[in-house]
XYZ file of C-alpha atoms in Angstrom:
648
model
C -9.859 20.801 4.588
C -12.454 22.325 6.800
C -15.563 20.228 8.307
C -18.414 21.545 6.223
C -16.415 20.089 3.119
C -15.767 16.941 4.861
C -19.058 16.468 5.351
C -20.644 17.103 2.097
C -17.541 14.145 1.104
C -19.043 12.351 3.826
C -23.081 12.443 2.471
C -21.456 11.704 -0.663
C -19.311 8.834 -0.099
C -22.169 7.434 1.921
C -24.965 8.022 -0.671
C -22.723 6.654 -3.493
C -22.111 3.149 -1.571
C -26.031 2.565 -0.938
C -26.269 3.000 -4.617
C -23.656 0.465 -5.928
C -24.070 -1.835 -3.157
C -27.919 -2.246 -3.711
C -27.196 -2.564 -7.356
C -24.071 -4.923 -7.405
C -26.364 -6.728 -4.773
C -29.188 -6.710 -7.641
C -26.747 -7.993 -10.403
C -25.384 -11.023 -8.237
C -28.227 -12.308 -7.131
C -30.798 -11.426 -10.069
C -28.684 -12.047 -12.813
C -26.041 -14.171 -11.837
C -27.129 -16.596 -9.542
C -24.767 -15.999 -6.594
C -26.732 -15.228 -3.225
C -25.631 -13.098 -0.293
C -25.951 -16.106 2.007
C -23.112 -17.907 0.056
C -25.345 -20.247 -2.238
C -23.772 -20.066 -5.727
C -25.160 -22.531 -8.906
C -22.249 -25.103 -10.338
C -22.842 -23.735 -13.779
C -23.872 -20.625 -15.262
C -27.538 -20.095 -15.987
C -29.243 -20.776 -19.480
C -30.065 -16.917 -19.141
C -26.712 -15.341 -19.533
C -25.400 -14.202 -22.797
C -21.708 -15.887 -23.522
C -19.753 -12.943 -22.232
C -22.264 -12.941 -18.801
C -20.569 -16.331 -18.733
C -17.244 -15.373 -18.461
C -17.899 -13.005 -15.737
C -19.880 -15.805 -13.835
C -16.632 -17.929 -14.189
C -14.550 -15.265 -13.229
C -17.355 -13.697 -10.408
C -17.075 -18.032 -9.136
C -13.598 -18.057 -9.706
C -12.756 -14.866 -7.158
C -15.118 -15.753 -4.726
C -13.163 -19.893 -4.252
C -10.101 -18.048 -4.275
C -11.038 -16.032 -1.346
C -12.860 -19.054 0.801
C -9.514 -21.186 0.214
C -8.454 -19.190 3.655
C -10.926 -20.808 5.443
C -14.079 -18.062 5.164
C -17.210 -18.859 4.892
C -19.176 -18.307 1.461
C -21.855 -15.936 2.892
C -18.865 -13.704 4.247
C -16.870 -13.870 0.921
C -19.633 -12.639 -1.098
C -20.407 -9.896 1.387
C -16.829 -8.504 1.185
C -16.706 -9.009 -2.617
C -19.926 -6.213 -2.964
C -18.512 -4.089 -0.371
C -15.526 -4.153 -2.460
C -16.974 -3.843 -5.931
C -18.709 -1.331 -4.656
C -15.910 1.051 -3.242
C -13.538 -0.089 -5.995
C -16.056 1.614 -8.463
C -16.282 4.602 -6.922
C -12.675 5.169 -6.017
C -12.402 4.794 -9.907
C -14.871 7.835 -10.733
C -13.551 9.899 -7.469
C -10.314 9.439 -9.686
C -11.350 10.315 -12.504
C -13.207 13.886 -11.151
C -9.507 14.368 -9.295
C -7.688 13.989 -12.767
C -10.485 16.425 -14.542
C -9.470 18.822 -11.947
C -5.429 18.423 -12.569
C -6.578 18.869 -16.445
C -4.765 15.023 -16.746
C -7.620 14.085 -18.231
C -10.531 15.613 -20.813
C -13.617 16.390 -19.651
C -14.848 12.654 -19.251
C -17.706 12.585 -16.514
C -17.974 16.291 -15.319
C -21.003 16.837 -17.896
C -21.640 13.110 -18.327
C -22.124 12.600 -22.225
C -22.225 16.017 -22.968
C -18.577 16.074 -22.066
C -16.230 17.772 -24.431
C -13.735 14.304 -23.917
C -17.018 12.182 -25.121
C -18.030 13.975 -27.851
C -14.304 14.289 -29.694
C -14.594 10.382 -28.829
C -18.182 9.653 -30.424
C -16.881 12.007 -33.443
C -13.779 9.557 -34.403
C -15.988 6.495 -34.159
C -19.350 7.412 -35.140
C -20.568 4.604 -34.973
C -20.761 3.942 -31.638
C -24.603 6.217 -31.830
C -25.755 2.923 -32.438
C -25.021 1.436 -29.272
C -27.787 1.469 -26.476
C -25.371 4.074 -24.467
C -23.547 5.526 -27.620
C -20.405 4.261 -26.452
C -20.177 6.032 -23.108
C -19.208 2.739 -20.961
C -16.669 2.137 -23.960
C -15.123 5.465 -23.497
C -15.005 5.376 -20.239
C -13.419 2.075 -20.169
C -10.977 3.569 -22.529
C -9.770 6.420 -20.114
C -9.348 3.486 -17.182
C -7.349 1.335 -19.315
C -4.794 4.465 -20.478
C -4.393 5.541 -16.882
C -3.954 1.896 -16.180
C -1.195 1.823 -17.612
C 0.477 3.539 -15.133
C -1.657 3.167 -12.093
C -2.507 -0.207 -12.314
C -3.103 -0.491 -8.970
C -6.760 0.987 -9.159
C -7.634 0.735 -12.881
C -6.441 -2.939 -13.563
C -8.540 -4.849 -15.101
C -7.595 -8.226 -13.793
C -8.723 -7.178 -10.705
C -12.371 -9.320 -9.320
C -13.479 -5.831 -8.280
C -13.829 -4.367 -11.925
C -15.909 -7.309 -13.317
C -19.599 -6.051 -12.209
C -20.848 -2.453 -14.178
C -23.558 -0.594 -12.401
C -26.461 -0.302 -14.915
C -27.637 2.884 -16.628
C -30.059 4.451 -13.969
C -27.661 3.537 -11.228
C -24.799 5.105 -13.594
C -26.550 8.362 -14.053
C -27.465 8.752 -10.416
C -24.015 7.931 -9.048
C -22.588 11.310 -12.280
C -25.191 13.340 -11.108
C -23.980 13.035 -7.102
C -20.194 13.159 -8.097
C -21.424 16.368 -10.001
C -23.446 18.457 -7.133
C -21.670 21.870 -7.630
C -21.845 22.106 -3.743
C -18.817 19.600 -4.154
C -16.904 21.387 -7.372
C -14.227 22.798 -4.766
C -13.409 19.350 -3.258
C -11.623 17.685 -6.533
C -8.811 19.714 -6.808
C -7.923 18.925 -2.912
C -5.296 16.359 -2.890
C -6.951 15.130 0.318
C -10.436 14.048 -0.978
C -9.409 10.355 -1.626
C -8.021 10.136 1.582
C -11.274 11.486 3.325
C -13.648 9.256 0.513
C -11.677 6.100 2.004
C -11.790 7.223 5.642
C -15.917 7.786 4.649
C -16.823 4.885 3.076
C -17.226 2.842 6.364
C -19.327 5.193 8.171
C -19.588 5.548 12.340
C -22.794 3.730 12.701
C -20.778 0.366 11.360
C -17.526 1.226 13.516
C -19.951 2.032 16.840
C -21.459 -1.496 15.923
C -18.250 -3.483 15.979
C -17.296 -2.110 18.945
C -20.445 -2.553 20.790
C -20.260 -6.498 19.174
C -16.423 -7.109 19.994
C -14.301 -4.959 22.514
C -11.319 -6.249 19.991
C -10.816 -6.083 16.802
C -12.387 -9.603 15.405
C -10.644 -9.381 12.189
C -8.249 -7.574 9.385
C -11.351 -5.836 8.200
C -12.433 -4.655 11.445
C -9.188 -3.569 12.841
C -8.474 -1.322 9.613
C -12.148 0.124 9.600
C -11.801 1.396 13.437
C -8.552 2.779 12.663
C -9.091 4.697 9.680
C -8.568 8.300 10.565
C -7.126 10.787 8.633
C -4.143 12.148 9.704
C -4.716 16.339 9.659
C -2.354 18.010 7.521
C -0.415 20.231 10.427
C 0.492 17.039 12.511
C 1.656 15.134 9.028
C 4.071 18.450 8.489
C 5.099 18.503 12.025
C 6.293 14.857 11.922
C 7.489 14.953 8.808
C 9.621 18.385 9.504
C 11.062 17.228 12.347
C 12.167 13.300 10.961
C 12.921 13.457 7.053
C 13.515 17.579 7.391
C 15.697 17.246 10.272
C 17.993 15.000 8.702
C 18.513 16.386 5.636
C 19.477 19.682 7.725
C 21.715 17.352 9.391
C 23.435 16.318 6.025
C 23.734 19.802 4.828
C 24.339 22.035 8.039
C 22.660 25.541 7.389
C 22.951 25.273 3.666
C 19.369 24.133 2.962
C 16.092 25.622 2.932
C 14.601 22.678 4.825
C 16.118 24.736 7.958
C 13.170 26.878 7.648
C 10.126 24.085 7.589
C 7.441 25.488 8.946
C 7.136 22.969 11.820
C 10.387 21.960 11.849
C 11.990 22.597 15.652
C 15.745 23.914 16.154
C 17.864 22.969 18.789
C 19.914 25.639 20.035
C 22.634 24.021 19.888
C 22.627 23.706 16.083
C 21.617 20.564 14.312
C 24.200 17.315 14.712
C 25.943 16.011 11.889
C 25.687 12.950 9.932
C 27.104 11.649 6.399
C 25.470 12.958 3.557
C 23.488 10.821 1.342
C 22.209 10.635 -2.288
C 18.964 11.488 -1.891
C 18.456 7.808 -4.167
C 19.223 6.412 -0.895
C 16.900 7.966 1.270
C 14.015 5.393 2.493
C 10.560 6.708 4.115
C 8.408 3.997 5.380
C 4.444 4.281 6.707
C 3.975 1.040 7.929
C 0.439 1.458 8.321
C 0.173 4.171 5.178
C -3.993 4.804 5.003
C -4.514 6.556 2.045
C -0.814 7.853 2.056
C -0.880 11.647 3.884
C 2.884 11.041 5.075
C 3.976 9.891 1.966
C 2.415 13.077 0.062
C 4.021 15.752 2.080
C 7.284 13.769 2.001
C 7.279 13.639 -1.405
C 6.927 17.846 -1.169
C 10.256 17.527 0.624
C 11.830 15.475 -1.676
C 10.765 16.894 -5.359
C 10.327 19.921 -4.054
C 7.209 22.759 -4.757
C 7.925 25.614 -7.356
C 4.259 27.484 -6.434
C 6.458 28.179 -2.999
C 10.018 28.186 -4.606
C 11.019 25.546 -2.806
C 13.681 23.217 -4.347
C 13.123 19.833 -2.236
C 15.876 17.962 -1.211
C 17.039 16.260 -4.793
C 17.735 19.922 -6.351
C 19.542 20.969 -3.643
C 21.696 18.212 -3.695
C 22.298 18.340 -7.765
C 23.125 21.494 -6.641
C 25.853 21.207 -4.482
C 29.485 21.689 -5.066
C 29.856 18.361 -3.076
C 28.057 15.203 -3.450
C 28.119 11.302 -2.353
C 27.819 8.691 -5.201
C 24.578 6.783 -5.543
C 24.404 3.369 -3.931
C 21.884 2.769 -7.004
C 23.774 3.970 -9.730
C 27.403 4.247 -8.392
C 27.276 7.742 -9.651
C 26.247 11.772 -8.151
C 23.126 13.015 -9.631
C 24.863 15.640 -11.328
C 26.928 12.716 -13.197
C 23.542 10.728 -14.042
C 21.688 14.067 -14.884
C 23.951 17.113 -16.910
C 21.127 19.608 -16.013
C 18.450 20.555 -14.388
C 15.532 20.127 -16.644
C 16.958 16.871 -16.796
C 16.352 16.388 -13.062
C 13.012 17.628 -12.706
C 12.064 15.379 -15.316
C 13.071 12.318 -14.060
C 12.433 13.116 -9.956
C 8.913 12.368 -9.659
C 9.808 8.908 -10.808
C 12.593 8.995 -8.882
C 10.931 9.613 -5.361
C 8.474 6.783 -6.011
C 10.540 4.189 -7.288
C 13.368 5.059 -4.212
C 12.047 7.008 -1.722
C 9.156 5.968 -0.380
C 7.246 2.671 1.008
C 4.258 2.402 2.317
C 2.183 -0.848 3.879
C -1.220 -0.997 4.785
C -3.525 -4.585 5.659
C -6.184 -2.854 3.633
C -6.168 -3.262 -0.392
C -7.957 -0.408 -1.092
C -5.909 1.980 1.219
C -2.992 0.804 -0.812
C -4.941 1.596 -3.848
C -6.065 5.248 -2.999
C -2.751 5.514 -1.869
C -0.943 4.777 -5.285
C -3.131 6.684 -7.049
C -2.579 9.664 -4.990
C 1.247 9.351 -5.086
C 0.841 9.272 -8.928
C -1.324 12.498 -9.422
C 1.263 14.118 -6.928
C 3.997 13.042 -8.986
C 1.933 14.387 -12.340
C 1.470 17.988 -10.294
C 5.233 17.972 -10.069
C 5.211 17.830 -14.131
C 3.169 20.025 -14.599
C 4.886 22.595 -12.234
C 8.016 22.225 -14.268
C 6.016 22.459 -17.497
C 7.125 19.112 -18.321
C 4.766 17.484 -21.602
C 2.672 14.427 -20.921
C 4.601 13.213 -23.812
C 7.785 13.653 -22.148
C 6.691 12.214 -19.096
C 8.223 8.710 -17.792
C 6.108 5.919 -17.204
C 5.789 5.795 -13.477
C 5.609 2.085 -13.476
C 6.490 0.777 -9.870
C 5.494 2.223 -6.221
C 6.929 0.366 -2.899
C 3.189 0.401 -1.256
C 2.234 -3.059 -0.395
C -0.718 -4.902 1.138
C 0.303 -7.108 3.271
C -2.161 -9.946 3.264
C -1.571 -14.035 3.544
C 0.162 -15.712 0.879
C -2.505 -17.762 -1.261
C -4.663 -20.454 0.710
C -5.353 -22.372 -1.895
C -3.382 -25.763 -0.263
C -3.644 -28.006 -3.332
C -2.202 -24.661 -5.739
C 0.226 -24.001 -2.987
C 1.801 -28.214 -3.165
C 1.265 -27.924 -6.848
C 3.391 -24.196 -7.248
C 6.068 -25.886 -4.492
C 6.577 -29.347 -6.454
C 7.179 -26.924 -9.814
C 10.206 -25.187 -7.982
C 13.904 -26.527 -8.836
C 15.758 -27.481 -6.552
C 13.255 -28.870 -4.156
C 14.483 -26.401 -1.341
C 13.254 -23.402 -3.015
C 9.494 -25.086 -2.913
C 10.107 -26.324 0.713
C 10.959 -22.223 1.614
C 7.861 -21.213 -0.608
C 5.636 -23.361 1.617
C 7.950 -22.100 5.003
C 6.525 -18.231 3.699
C 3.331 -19.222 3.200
C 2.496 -20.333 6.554
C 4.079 -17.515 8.213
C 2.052 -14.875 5.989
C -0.691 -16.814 7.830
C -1.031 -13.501 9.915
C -0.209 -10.798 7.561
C -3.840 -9.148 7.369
C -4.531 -9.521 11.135
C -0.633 -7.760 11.867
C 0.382 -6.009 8.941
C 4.261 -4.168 9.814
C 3.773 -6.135 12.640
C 4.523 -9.655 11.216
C 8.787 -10.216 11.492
C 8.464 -12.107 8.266
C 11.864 -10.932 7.485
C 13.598 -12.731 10.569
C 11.351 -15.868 9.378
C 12.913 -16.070 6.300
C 16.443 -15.188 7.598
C 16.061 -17.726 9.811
C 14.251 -20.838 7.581
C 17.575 -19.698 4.762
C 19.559 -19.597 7.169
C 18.900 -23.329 8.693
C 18.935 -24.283 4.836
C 22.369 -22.641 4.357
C 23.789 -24.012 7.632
C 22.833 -27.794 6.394
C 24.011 -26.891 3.295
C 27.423 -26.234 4.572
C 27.241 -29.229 6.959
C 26.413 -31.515 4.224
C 29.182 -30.312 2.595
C 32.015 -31.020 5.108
C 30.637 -34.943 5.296
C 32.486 -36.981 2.690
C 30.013 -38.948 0.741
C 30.971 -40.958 -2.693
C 28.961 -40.114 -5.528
C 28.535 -41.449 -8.674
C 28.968 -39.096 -11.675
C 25.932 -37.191 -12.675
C 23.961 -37.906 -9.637
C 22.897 -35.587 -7.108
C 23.538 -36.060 -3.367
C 20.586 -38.185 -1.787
C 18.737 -36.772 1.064
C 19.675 -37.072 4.469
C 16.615 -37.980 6.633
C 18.499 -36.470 9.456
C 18.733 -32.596 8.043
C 15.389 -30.807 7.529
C 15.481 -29.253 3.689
C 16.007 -31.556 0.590
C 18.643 -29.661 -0.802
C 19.442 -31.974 -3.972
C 20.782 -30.263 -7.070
C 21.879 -27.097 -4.982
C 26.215 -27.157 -5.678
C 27.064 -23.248 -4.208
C 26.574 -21.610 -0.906
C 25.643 -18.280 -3.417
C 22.500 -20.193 -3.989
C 21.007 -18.974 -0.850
C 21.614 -15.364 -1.617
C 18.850 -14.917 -4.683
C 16.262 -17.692 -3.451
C 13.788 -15.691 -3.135
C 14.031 -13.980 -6.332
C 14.101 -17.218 -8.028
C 10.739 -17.757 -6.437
C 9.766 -14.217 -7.922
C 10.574 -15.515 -10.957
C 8.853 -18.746 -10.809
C 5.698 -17.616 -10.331
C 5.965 -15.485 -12.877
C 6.288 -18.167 -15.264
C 3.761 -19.951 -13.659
C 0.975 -17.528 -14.114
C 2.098 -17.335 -17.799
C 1.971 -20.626 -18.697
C -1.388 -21.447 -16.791
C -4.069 -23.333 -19.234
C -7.288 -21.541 -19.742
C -9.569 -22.936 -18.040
C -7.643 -22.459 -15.042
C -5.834 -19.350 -15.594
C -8.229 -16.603 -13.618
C -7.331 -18.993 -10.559
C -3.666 -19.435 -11.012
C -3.359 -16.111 -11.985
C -5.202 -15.202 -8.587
C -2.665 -16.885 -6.887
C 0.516 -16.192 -8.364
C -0.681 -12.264 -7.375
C -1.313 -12.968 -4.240
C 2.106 -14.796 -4.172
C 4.165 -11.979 -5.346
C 2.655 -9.265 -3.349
C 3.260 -11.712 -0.198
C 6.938 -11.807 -1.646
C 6.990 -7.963 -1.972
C 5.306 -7.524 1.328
C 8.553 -9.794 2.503
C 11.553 -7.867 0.441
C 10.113 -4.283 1.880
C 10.417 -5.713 5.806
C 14.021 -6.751 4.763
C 14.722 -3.069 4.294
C 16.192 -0.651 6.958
C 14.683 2.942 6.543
C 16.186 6.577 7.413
C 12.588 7.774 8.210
C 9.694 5.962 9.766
C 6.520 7.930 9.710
C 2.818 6.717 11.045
C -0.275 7.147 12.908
C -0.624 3.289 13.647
C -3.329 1.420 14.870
C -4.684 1.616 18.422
C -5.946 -0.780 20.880
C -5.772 -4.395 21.083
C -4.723 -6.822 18.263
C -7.191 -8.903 16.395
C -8.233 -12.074 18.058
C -7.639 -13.751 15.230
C -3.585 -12.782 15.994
C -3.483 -12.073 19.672
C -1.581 -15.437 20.810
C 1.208 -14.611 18.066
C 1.061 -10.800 18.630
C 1.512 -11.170 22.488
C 4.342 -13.361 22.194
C 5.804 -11.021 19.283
C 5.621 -8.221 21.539
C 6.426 -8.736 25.028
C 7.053 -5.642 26.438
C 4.572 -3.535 24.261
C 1.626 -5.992 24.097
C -0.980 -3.950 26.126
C -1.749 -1.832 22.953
C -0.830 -2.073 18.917
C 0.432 1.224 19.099
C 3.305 0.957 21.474
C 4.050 -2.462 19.357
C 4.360 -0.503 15.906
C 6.672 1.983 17.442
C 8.769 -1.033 18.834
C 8.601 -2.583 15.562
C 9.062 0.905 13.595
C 12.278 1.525 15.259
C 13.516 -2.282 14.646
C 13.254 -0.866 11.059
C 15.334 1.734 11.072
C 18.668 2.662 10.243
C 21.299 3.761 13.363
C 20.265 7.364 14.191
C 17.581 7.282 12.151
C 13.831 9.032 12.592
C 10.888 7.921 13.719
C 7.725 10.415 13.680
C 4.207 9.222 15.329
C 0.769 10.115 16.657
C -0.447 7.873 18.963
C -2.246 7.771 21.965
C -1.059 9.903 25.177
C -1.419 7.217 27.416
C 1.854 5.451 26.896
C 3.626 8.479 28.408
C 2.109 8.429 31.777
C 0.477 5.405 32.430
C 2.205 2.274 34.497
C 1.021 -0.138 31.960
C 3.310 1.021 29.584
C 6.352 1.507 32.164
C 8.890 -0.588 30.143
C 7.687 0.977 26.590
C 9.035 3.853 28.223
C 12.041 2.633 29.786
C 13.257 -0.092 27.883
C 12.395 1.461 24.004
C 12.135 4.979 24.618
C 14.607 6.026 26.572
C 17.060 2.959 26.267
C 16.924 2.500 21.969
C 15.137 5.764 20.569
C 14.711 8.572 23.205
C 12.150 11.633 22.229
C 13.409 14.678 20.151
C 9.986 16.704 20.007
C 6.790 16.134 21.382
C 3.707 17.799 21.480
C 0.990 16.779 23.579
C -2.122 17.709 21.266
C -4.893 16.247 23.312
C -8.676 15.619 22.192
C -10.611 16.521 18.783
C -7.421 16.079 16.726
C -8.634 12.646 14.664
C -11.785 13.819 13.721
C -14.647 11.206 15.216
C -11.721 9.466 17.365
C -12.117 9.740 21.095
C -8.677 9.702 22.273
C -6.368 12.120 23.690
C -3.060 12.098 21.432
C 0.482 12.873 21.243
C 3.006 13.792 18.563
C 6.342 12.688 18.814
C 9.840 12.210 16.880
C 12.390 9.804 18.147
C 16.090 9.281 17.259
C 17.488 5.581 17.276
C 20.389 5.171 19.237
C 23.698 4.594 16.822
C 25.073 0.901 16.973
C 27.177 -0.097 19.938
């Protein structure tokens, strides 16, 4: 996208959060009570109508949920407008992206002249007597369908849908969304990506740096980091990792041997085992608004405006093919033709293919959302019906954020758990999420766990060789000498699904929460299971690691544990996330980044040269593309793929 389009998405993205914030700002402190400086009334005013009550109690609710980490009120409530704010207008950026894919009517393009609002005010014609005619109502309507699929940005239960900006603030923020200087911009898959990178504008990042020389916080750390990765380096990276080793799986017999970026060696490209493309993971471990995982999904499902099969038709295709580890069968034996493939692939790629983690919600958000429309482009180039369309229910993006705070919900969730291990390994997580925001991919929560099941399987298994006499239909008592109360646990198999049994625990515990505590518990139990998802995807090993990481120094708030994480990469999160991105691959697997130049010439980073680099994942391509490549960034950068060394 060229700079005098970015910019008008800049002036827009800029305008649009003055307007919500100063009117979110209005609501919260005019109408409900709850003051920027963290002052909030322990009831609901007289004033409010009953369902202004429930959002109070909710609003209330949200905000004690969020100062159970330890923040201050004032700061809470900030970050909840910022948030309502940007949530709302990620939701109508949507919806002017989906009115140029034609996946939805004409909803806001016209405002309530659209053609979508008028077939809706002619089946209920009643709605003329409402103060809006029913425009909030259909609106609502279109965010609730598309909900159902891409819950990530249109759910309901989430804090940052609860506050409505009011009519004139509604019309302004249509009639900005619909300046025809900005009609070409919606049908760009990019514009999300650049509204995100946007929002926090270079005034605030120039401020945090001139306030801190690090990073302060989660917040702050993702905000100086957010650029946009441009569109040649994302292809170069991505030809040269997921590209290159498909071409190695099928020699000269694919077109991905003519990517546009991708580099041949002239010796011909190695070979390794093929693969069902089912088995093929792609992980951003710091995933923005998801640029790597859009092109890779190009490579996978393929693009029919440039006849280009993608790696999953090529490989229904072939005379010879591996079984899946997923289904124990080829795709040819799970899908008898073709049409039958292309209409199940788009699913396919996001419920196998690719992961994605990001410290920042809404990155994760924009992210979903633009995997999904992707994956709806891919219908549509087949000519595939909505109506024969599968419900793309489940992504692998994940924020990765503490587990809940909430210390008294966090006891009372632990003493629910049978047996009493499972609660003593739920409390083990939560304290070493403690650092998820401030080190996202970073955090080695999976060798945590390993390690805390580990001990518990260990004394499991040393409990077991003591001879104790019990009597019948009592459970061994606990030895104060071992650490974990492992009382009604009878099988060493136990320790293979505990954390799943946690899954499903909390599950059940949101469920069966009472009402008047239910927004809370169901707050937490969230939070819970995207900490335990954040944990499962750092368990995985991926074929393909893509990213353009943070750079700099860690957050204060984590540089004691990120220093002692990181030893030999600790001068700069970059060099650390290509330590840790490597850890996280398979044997001979890919890693693509851009990242600083520094770390190639510089003394300070002599042993992230020598001891990572050329020791456990030496350089395949590089391109040194110097300055004005990351938009406002001032830093001189570098494109590289590296191949992890097979195991010894």
């Amino acid at each position: 996208m060229d700079r005098e389009r970015r910019q008008k998405i800049e002036r827009l993205t800029q305008e649009a959060r003055r307007l919500l914030e100063q009117e979110f700002r209005e609501q919260l402190e005019g109408r409900f009570d709850i003051l920027l400086d963290g002052r909030i009334p322990l009831a609901p005013g007289a004033h409010l109508s009953p369902r202004e009550r429930v959002i109070w109690y909710k609003l209330v609710a949200a905000i004690a949920h969020r100062r159970s980490s330890g923040t201050d009120s004032a700061t809470v409530v900030a970050g909840y407008l910022r948030e309502a704010a940007f949530h709302t207008l990620n939701r109508f950026v949507a919806l002017k992206m989906l009115e140029a894919r034609g996946l939805v009517q004409e909803c806001i393009s016209r405002g309530e002249d659209s053609s979508g609002f008028k077939e809706f005010g002619g089946l209920a014609p009643g709605l003329a007597q409402l103060s809006d005619h029913g425009y909030r109502l259909y609106i609502e309507a279109i965010f609730d369908e598309i909900g159902r699929q891409v819950r990530v940005l249109f759910d309901r239960r989430d804090s940052a849908t609860l506050l409505w900006p009011r009519r004139q603030c509604f019309l302004d923020l249509l009639t900005a969304l619909n300046d025809p200087e900005l009609a070409s911009v919606w049908g760009e898959d990019e514009t999300i990506g650049w509204v995100y990178q946007y929002f926090n504008g270079e005034d605030e990042r120039r401020q945090m740096r001139a306030e801190s020389q690090a990073p302060r916080n989660s917040r702050e750390l993702a905000v100086r980091n957010q650029f946009f990765t441009p569109r040649y380096v994302v292809q170069f990276l991505t030809d040269n990792s997921l590209g290159r080793t498909w071409c190695e799986m099928r020699g000269v017999d694919t077109q991905l041997a003519h990517l546009d970026y991708l580099v041949k060696p002239e010796a011909g490209f190695d070979e390794r085992p093929s693969k069902d493309p089912r088995d093929l993971r792609v992980l951003d471990p710091a995933c923005g608004s998801g640029h790597f995982l859009l092109y890779a999904f190009d490579l996978l499902a393929g693009d029919p405006t440039r006849s280009f099969f993608g790696i999953y038709e090529e490989a229904w295709r072939a005379e010879v093919a591996p079984k899946s580890e997923v289904t124990g069968q080829t795709l040819k034996e799970d899908y008898d033709s073709e049409s039958a493939l292309r209409r199940a692939v788009p699913e396919l790629v996001l419920k196998h293919n690719l992961h994605g983690v990001d410290i920042d919600l809404r990155a994760v958000q924009i992210a979903g959302l633009a995997l999904w429309m992707r994956a709806q482009r891919a219908y549509n180039d087949h000519k595939i019906a909505a109506q024969d369309r599968p419900l793309i229910g489940r992504t692998n993006l994940v924020t990765a954020e503490p587990m809940p705070g909430d210390r008294a919900m966090v006891a009372e969730f632990a003493l629910t758990l049978r047996p009493h291990v499972l609660g003593e390994l739920f409390q083990r997580m939560v304290e070493e999420m403690r650092l998820a925001g401030e080190l996202g991919s970073l955090l080695k929560i999976d060798r945590a766990l390993e390690s805390a099941v580990a001990k518990a399987r260990e004394q499991f298994l040393r409990e077991q060789r003591e001879p104790q006499k019990l009597l019948p239909g009592f459970d061994r008592p606990r030895n104060p000498r071992f650490e974990f109360d492992l009382s009604g646990v009878s099988d060493e198999s136990f320790f293979d699904s505990a954390e799943e049994r946690i899954v499903q625990a909390l599950q059940q515990y949101a469920a069966g929460a009472p009402a008047s505590l239910s927004v809370r518990r169901q707050l937490f139990a969230d939070d819970a299971a995207q900490g335990i998802a954040f944990i499962d995807l750092c368990r995985k090993r991926f074929d393909v690691v893509l990213m353009n990481p943070p750079f700099g120094a860690a957050s204060l708030a984590a540089k004691k544990a990120f220093e002692s994480a990181y030893p030999r990469t600790k001068n700069d999160v970059y060099a650390a996330f290509v330590e840790r991105g490597i850890e996280l691959l398979h044997p001979t697997g890919y890693l693509g980044a851009i990242t600083s130049r520094t770390g190639f010439f510089l003394s300070s980073f002599q042993k992230w040269r020598e001891e990572i680099l050329l020791k456990e994942a030496p350089p395949i391509v590089f391109a040194d593309l110097g300055q004005g490549v990351l938009d406002s960034a001032m830093v001189e950068v570098a494109a590289y793929c590296l191949r992890k060394e097979a195991a010894a």
